[in-house]
Coordinates of C-alpha atoms in Angstrom, one line a residue:
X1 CA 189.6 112.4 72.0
X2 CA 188.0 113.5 75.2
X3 CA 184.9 111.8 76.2
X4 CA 182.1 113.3 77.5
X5 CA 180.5 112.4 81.0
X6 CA 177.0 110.8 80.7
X7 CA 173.9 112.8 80.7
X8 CA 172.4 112.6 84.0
X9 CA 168.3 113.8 84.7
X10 CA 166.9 111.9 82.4
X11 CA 164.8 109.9 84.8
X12 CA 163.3 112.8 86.5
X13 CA 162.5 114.4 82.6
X14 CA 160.5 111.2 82.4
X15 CA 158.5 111.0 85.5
X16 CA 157.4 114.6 84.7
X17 CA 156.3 113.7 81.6
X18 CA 154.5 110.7 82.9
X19 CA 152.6 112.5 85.9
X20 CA 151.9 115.0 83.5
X21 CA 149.9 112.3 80.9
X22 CA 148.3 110.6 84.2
X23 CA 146.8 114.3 85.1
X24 CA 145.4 114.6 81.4
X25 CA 144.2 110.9 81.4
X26 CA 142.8 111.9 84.7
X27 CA 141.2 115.0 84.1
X28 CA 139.4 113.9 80.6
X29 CA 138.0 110.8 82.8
X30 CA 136.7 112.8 85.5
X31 CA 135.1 115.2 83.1
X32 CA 132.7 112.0 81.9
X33 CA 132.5 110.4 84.9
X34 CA 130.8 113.6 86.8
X35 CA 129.0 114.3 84.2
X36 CA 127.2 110.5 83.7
X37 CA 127.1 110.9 88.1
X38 CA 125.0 114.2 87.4
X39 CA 122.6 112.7 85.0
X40 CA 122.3 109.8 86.8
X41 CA 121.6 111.8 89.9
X42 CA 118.9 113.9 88.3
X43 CA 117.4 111.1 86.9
X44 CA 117.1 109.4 90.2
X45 CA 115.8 112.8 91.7
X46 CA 113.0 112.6 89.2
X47 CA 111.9 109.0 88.9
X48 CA 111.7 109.8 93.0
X49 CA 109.6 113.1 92.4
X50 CA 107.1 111.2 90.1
X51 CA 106.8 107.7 91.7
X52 CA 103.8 108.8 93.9
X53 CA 102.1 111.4 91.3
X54 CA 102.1 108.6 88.3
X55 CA 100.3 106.0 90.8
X56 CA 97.9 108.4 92.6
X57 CA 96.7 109.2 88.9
X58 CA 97.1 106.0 87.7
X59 CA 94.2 105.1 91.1
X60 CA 92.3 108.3 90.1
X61 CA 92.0 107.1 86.2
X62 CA 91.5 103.3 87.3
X63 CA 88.4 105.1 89.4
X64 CA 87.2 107.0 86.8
X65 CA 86.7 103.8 84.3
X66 CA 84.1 102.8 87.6
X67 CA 81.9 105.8 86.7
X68 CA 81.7 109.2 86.8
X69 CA 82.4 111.7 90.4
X70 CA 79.3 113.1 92.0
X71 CA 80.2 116.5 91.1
X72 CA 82.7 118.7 88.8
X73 CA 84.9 119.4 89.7
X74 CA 85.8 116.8 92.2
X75 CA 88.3 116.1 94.9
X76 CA 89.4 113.4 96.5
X77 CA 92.8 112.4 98.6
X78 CA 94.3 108.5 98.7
X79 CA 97.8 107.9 99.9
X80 CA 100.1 105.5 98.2
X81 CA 103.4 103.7 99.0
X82 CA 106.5 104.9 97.8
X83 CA 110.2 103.9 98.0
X84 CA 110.3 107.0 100.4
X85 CA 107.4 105.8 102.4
X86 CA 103.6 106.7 101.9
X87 CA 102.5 110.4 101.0
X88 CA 99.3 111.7 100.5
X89 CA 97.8 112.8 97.4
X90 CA 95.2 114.9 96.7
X91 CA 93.5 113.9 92.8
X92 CA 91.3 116.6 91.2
X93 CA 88.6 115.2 88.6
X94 CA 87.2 117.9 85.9
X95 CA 85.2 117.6 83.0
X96 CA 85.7 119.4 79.6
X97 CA 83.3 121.2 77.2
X98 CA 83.7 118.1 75.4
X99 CA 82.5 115.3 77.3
X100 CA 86.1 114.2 78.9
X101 CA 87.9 114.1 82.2
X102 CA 91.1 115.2 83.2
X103 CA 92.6 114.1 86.0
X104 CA 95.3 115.9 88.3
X105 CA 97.0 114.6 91.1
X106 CA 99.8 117.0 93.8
X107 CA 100.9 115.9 97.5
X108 CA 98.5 117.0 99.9
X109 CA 99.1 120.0 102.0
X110 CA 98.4 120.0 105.8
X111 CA 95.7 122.4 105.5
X112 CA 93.8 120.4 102.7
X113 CA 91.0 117.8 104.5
X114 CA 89.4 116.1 101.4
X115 CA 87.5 113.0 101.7
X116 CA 88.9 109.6 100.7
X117 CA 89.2 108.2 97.6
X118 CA 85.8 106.2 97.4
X119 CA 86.3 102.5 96.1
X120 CA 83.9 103.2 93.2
X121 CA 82.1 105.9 91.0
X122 CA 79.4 103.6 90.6
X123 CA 75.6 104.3 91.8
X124 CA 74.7 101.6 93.8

């Protein structure tokens, strides 16, 4: 009876086979993990874009419960604070057919002068 030599290579079958898995493990993790960065990011992006809009209608609504504008339509600028820093905000009041008001409110361009957002509606 002759015996046979051991098998050798073993060892380098098995850390294939194991960098292989890690690759897989690591590929199906990245997958989620760049997508949850992505929403995250574009979430962000958003609460950033409507942080100054929500609180320059929020002023502009706050206003209107004062009284009503001098004029329809009517438009008025006010800047507020941000996380970014302060930006300007022109608010546009209109009236419906109906007896309502909507309110608007966009960043300012540098051409657009409007006058201040007045304290009150109210007539003294």
């Amino acid at each position: 009876m002759t015996t046979r030599p051991p098998r050798r290579g073993y060892a380098m079958v098995l850390v294939l086979v194991f960098i292989a898995l890690m690759l897989t493990f690591y590929g199906v993790a990245y997958r989620h993990v760049a997508a949850a960065v992505r929403i995250e990011t574009a979430r962000t992006l958003q609460q950033q874009l409507a942080e100054g809009s929500v609180h320059a209608i929020a002023r502009g609504l706050a206003l209107l419960q004062t009284g009503l504008p001098p004029q329809d339509p009517y438009t008025c600028a006010t800047t507020i604070d941000t996380s970014t820093g302060e930006r300007s905000f022109t608010v546009s009041f209109s009236s419906e057919s109906d007896g309502t008001w909507t309110v608007h409110a966009r960043p300012t361009l540098p051409p657009d002068s409007s006058e201040p957002m007045p304290e009150t509606f109210a007539t003294p």
